[in-house]
Coordinates of C-alpha atoms in Angstrom, one line a residue:
M8 CA 119.0 74.8 112.1
T9 CA 116.3 77.3 110.9
N10 CA 117.6 76.9 107.3
K11 CA 117.3 73.1 107.5
V12 CA 113.7 73.4 108.7
F13 CA 112.8 75.8 105.9
M14 CA 114.5 73.4 103.4
V15 CA 112.4 70.4 104.6
L16 CA 109.2 72.6 104.5
A17 CA 110.0 73.9 101.0
F18 CA 111.0 70.5 99.4
A19 CA 107.9 68.8 101.0
G20 CA 105.5 71.7 100.6
V21 CA 105.9 72.4 96.8
P22 CA 105.1 68.7 95.7
L23 CA 102.3 68.5 98.2
S24 CA 100.8 71.8 96.9
V25 CA 100.9 70.5 93.3
I26 CA 99.5 67.0 94.3
G27 CA 96.8 68.5 96.5
T28 CA 95.7 71.0 93.9
L29 CA 95.5 68.3 91.2
M30 CA 93.7 65.8 93.4
H31 CA 91.3 68.5 94.9
W32 CA 92.1 68.0 98.5
S33 CA 90.1 69.8 101.2
N34 CA 90.5 73.6 100.9
I35 CA 91.2 73.9 104.6
L36 CA 94.1 71.4 104.4
L37 CA 95.4 73.0 101.2
F38 CA 95.3 76.5 102.9
G39 CA 97.6 75.2 105.6
I40 CA 100.0 73.5 103.1
Y41 CA 100.1 76.6 100.9
C42 CA 100.8 79.0 103.8
I43 CA 103.7 76.9 105.2
T44 CA 105.1 76.4 101.7
I45 CA 105.1 80.2 101.0
I46 CA 106.8 80.9 104.3
A47 CA 109.5 78.4 103.5
L48 CA 110.0 79.7 99.9
A49 CA 110.1 83.3 101.2
S50 CA 113.1 82.3 103.3
Y51 CA 114.9 81.1 100.2
M52 CA 114.1 84.3 98.3
G53 CA 115.5 86.3 101.3
R54 CA 118.7 84.3 101.4
A55 CA 119.2 84.5 97.6
T56 CA 118.6 88.3 97.7
E57 CA 121.1 88.7 100.6
S58 CA 123.8 86.7 98.7
L59 CA 123.2 88.9 95.6
A60 CA 123.4 92.0 97.7
V61 CA 126.8 91.0 99.0
V62 CA 128.1 90.3 95.5
A63 CA 126.6 93.4 93.9
G64 CA 127.8 95.9 96.6
P65 CA 125.9 98.0 99.1
R66 CA 124.1 100.3 96.7
I67 CA 122.7 97.7 94.3
G68 CA 122.3 95.4 97.3
G69 CA 120.0 97.9 99.0
L70 CA 117.9 98.2 95.9
L71 CA 117.6 94.4 95.6
N72 CA 116.5 94.1 99.2
A73 CA 114.0 96.9 98.6
T74 CA 112.7 95.2 95.5
F75 CA 112.4 91.6 96.8
G76 CA 111.6 92.4 100.4
N77 CA 107.9 92.3 99.9
A78 CA 107.8 90.2 96.7
V79 CA 105.8 87.4 98.3
E80 CA 103.1 89.7 99.5
L81 CA 103.0 91.5 96.1
I82 CA 102.6 88.2 94.3
I83 CA 99.7 87.0 96.6
S84 CA 98.0 90.4 96.3
I85 CA 98.3 90.4 92.4
F86 CA 96.4 87.0 92.3
A87 CA 93.9 88.4 94.9
L88 CA 93.3 91.4 92.6
K89 CA 92.9 89.1 89.6
A90 CA 90.2 87.2 91.6
G91 CA 88.5 90.5 92.4
L92 CA 89.2 90.4 96.2
I93 CA 89.9 94.1 96.5
S94 CA 89.0 94.2 100.3
V95 CA 91.5 91.3 101.0
V96 CA 94.3 93.2 99.2
L97 CA 93.7 96.5 101.1
A98 CA 93.4 94.6 104.3
S99 CA 96.7 92.7 103.7
L100 CA 98.4 96.1 103.1
T101 CA 96.9 97.3 106.4
G102 CA 98.1 94.0 108.0
S103 CA 101.6 94.5 106.7
V104 CA 101.9 98.0 108.2
L105 CA 100.5 96.8 111.6
G106 CA 102.5 93.6 111.5
N107 CA 105.8 95.3 110.8
L108 CA 105.4 98.3 113.1
L109 CA 103.7 96.5 116.0
L110 CA 104.3 92.7 115.8
V111 CA 107.8 92.6 114.3
A112 CA 109.2 95.7 116.0
G113 CA 107.4 94.7 119.2
L114 CA 108.8 91.1 119.2
S115 CA 112.3 92.4 118.2
F116 CA 112.3 95.0 121.1
F117 CA 110.9 92.5 123.5
V118 CA 113.3 89.5 122.6
G119 CA 116.3 91.8 122.5
G120 CA 115.3 93.6 125.6
V121 CA 115.0 90.4 127.6
K122 CA 118.7 89.6 126.8
Y123 CA 120.0 93.2 127.0
K124 CA 118.9 95.9 129.4
T125 CA 118.7 98.6 126.7
Q126 CA 119.5 98.4 122.9
S127 CA 120.3 101.3 120.6
F128 CA 120.0 101.9 116.9
N129 CA 120.8 104.8 114.5
V130 CA 118.7 107.7 115.7
F131 CA 119.2 109.7 112.5
D132 CA 117.7 106.8 110.5
A133 CA 114.8 106.7 113.0
R134 CA 114.0 110.4 112.5
H135 CA 114.3 110.2 108.7
N136 CA 112.0 107.1 108.6
S137 CA 109.5 108.9 111.0
G138 CA 109.0 111.7 108.4
L139 CA 108.5 109.1 105.6
L140 CA 106.0 107.1 107.8
M141 CA 104.0 110.2 108.5
F142 CA 103.9 111.0 104.8
A143 CA 103.2 107.5 103.5
V144 CA 100.5 106.5 105.9
I145 CA 99.0 109.6 107.4
V146 CA 99.2 111.9 104.3
A147 CA 98.9 109.5 101.4
F148 CA 96.4 107.1 103.0
V149 CA 94.1 109.4 105.0
I150 CA 93.8 112.2 102.4
P151 CA 92.2 109.9 99.7
E152 CA 89.7 108.7 102.3
V153 CA 88.6 112.3 103.1
F154 CA 88.5 113.5 99.5
A155 CA 86.8 110.3 98.2
M156 CA 83.7 111.1 100.3
T157 CA 82.6 113.7 97.7
M158 CA 84.0 111.9 94.6
D159 CA 82.4 109.3 92.3
E160 CA 84.1 106.0 91.4
T161 CA 86.0 107.3 88.3
E162 CA 87.3 110.4 90.2
T163 CA 88.4 108.2 93.1
I164 CA 90.4 105.9 90.8
T165 CA 92.0 108.9 89.0
F166 CA 92.9 110.4 92.3
S167 CA 94.4 107.1 93.5
I168 CA 96.5 106.8 90.3
G169 CA 97.9 110.3 90.9
I170 CA 98.8 109.5 94.5
S171 CA 100.3 106.2 93.5
V172 CA 102.7 107.8 91.0
I173 CA 103.8 110.4 93.6
L174 CA 104.4 107.7 96.2
I175 CA 106.5 105.6 93.9
A176 CA 108.5 108.7 92.8
L177 CA 109.2 109.7 96.4
Y178 CA 110.1 106.1 97.3
L179 CA 112.7 106.0 94.5
A180 CA 113.9 109.4 95.7
A181 CA 114.2 108.1 99.3
L182 CA 116.3 105.1 98.0
F183 CA 118.5 107.5 96.0
F184 CA 118.9 109.7 99.1
K185 CA 119.9 106.8 101.4
L186 CA 122.0 104.8 98.9
V187 CA 123.7 107.5 96.9
T188 CA 123.6 111.2 97.9
H189 CA 123.6 110.7 101.7
R190 CA 125.1 107.2 102.0
G191 CA 127.3 107.1 105.1
V192 CA 126.4 110.7 106.2
Y193 CA 124.4 109.5 109.2
Q194 CA 126.4 106.3 109.8
S195 CA 126.4 104.9 113.3
K196 CA 129.5 103.7 115.0
E197 CA 128.5 100.1 114.6
E198 CA 127.9 100.5 110.9
G199 CA 131.3 102.2 110.5
K200 CA 133.0 99.2 112.1
S201 CA 131.0 96.6 110.2
S202 CA 131.7 98.3 106.9
H203 CA 135.4 97.4 107.2
E204 CA 134.6 93.7 107.7
E205 CA 134.6 91.6 104.5
E206 CA 131.2 89.9 104.0
T207 CA 131.1 86.6 102.2
P208 CA 127.9 85.6 100.3
E209 CA 126.2 82.4 101.3
W210 CA 125.7 81.4 97.6
S211 CA 127.5 82.3 94.4
K212 CA 125.9 84.8 92.0
G213 CA 124.7 82.1 89.6
K214 CA 123.2 79.9 92.3
A215 CA 121.5 82.9 94.0
I216 CA 119.9 84.0 90.8
A217 CA 118.7 80.5 90.0
V218 CA 117.3 80.0 93.6
L219 CA 115.5 83.4 93.4
A220 CA 114.0 82.7 90.0
I221 CA 112.8 79.2 91.0
S222 CA 111.4 80.4 94.4
T223 CA 109.5 83.3 92.7
I224 CA 107.9 81.0 90.2
A225 CA 106.9 78.5 92.9
V226 CA 105.5 81.3 95.1
A227 CA 103.5 82.6 92.2
Y228 CA 102.0 79.1 91.6
V229 CA 101.2 78.4 95.3
S230 CA 99.9 82.0 95.8
E231 CA 97.4 81.7 93.0
N232 CA 96.0 78.5 94.5
L233 CA 96.0 80.0 98.1
V234 CA 93.7 82.9 97.0
H235 CA 91.1 80.4 95.9
T236 CA 90.9 78.8 99.4
F237 CA 90.1 82.1 101.2
E238 CA 86.3 81.9 100.8
T239 CA 86.0 78.3 102.1
V240 CA 88.5 78.9 105.0
G241 CA 86.6 82.1 105.9
E242 CA 83.3 80.3 106.1
A243 CA 84.8 77.4 108.1
F244 CA 86.5 79.5 110.8
G245 CA 84.1 82.5 110.8
W246 CA 86.9 84.8 109.4
T247 CA 85.9 87.9 107.4
E248 CA 87.9 88.9 104.3
L249 CA 89.1 91.8 106.4
F250 CA 90.6 89.5 109.1
I251 CA 92.1 87.1 106.5
G252 CA 93.8 90.1 104.8
V253 CA 94.9 92.0 108.0
V254 CA 96.3 89.0 109.9
I255 CA 96.7 85.8 107.8
V256 CA 97.9 87.1 104.4
A257 CA 100.1 89.8 106.1
I258 CA 101.8 87.3 108.4
V259 CA 102.3 84.6 105.7
G260 CA 103.7 87.2 103.2
N261 CA 106.2 88.5 105.6
A262 CA 107.0 85.6 107.9
A263 CA 110.6 85.0 106.8
E264 CA 111.4 88.7 107.0
H265 CA 109.8 88.8 110.5
A266 CA 112.0 86.0 111.8
S267 CA 115.1 87.7 110.5
A268 CA 114.3 90.9 112.4
I269 CA 113.8 89.0 115.7
I270 CA 117.0 87.0 115.2
M271 CA 119.0 90.3 114.5
A272 CA 117.5 91.9 117.7
Y273 CA 118.6 88.8 119.7
K274 CA 122.1 89.2 118.3
N275 CA 122.0 93.0 119.4
K276 CA 122.0 94.1 115.7
M277 CA 119.2 96.6 116.3
D278 CA 120.0 98.8 113.2
I279 CA 119.2 95.8 111.0
A280 CA 116.1 94.8 113.0
V281 CA 114.6 98.3 112.9
E282 CA 115.5 98.7 109.2
I283 CA 113.6 95.4 108.5
A284 CA 110.5 96.5 110.5
V285 CA 110.3 100.1 109.4
G286 CA 111.9 99.7 106.0
S287 CA 109.4 97.0 105.1
T288 CA 106.5 99.2 106.2
L289 CA 107.8 102.0 103.9
Q290 CA 108.1 99.6 101.0
V291 CA 104.5 98.4 101.5
A292 CA 103.1 101.9 101.8
M293 CA 105.2 103.7 99.2
F294 CA 105.9 101.0 96.7
V295 CA 103.7 97.8 97.0
A296 CA 100.4 99.6 97.6
P297 CA 100.8 102.1 94.7
V298 CA 102.1 99.4 92.3
L299 CA 99.0 97.3 93.1
V300 CA 96.7 100.3 92.4
L301 CA 98.4 100.7 88.9
L302 CA 98.4 96.9 88.2
S303 CA 94.7 96.7 89.2
L304 CA 93.9 98.8 86.0
L305 CA 94.8 95.7 84.0
F306 CA 92.0 93.7 85.7
P307 CA 88.2 94.1 85.5
T308 CA 87.9 95.8 88.9
A309 CA 90.3 98.7 89.6
M310 CA 91.5 99.2 93.2
P311 CA 91.2 102.6 94.7
L312 CA 93.7 103.6 97.4
V313 CA 90.8 104.0 99.9
F314 CA 90.9 102.0 103.2
T315 CA 88.0 101.5 105.7
L316 CA 87.9 103.7 108.7
P317 CA 89.1 100.9 111.2
E318 CA 92.0 100.1 108.9
L319 CA 93.0 103.8 108.7
I320 CA 92.7 104.5 112.4
A321 CA 94.7 101.3 113.2
M322 CA 97.5 102.3 110.8
V323 CA 97.7 105.9 111.9
T324 CA 97.8 104.7 115.6
A325 CA 100.6 102.2 114.8
V326 CA 102.7 104.9 113.0
L327 CA 102.3 107.4 115.9
L328 CA 103.1 104.8 118.5
M329 CA 106.2 103.6 116.7
I330 CA 107.4 107.2 116.2
V331 CA 107.0 108.1 119.9
I332 CA 108.7 104.8 121.0
G333 CA 111.5 104.7 118.4
N334 CA 112.5 108.3 118.0
D335 CA 115.1 108.3 120.8
G336 CA 117.1 105.5 119.2
E337 CA 116.9 103.3 122.3
T338 CA 114.6 100.3 123.1
N339 CA 113.8 97.9 126.0
W340 CA 111.6 95.0 126.6
F341 CA 108.7 97.1 128.0
E342 CA 108.5 99.2 124.8
G343 CA 108.3 95.9 122.9
A344 CA 105.5 94.7 125.1
T345 CA 103.6 98.0 124.5
L346 CA 103.8 97.5 120.7
L347 CA 102.7 93.9 121.0
A348 CA 99.8 94.8 123.3
A349 CA 98.6 97.4 120.7
Y350 CA 98.8 94.7 117.9
V351 CA 96.8 92.2 120.0
I352 CA 94.1 94.8 120.7
M353 CA 93.8 95.6 117.0
G354 CA 93.8 91.9 116.1
I355 CA 90.9 91.2 118.4
G356 CA 89.1 94.2 116.9
F357 CA 89.5 93.0 113.3
Y358 CA 88.5 89.5 114.3
L359 CA 85.2 90.7 115.8
L360 CA 84.4 93.2 112.9

């Protein structure tokens, strides 16, 4: 049913996006069309990646999921960088961290918790991810903010480049650790059982590659046009660039992934739901953010890895809250409600800034 809805939205949204752009429709109307189209296309990218992951095997599959998991947001951010909207890009990275750790995990824990009294997931993965979250957000994001206070613009960019290279290197090392050297070492009982079941891909290898390529090109086209509507939409609704980045861009860029996590939690597949929420956060902090810093060097305005104080405090709080709630490997609906409450409080704060 969900796939049919996304199919209708994608097949209607892409032509409407092209026609609307050529005929110069209202930016507010186009903003809505672009957002819905990107969400629908993202679901196709996700399904194509999953099919390729089944065909390619778990190791290559894990790498594919990691690479394309945040592709939509990366594409939107690249066009925002090109347009010089540095604050929107940094805010969207903040929004992804908050959205994954508080909104997605919160909804997953809540929805799953309403159906099941308690749900469990791999505690070893949770502890491993906690250390990476502490490093990626608290070490790699807070330290540039502190040191940049006494640096000039050139020094800040140089420092940001150095941190970005280290983040990408550690992220690749983390993938190598999980997919190669320590694959299966910390396997849960559920994973052990499911590994013996034969998975069949939804699409053939050829079809999956074709869908992925077409969807990526379509997302790139729509994203470039979406970025040009931000100013008009912000003025019309009284939204700041910070709010557009933290809430709107982050939710649009990750909507299909968010839906998958909640569905998995409802089916009591908490290992997958938590991996989507936390794994996606790590991708954003350790891969997407540093890649954007390096790509920004190709544009007139380079992007430093320096967030505003509200963004930093919000991300650090989200990480600490997720670690405290998730480190025991068990969840319930009340823990989900706690994460959601934190997201709403931060959302109101960013709206009023």
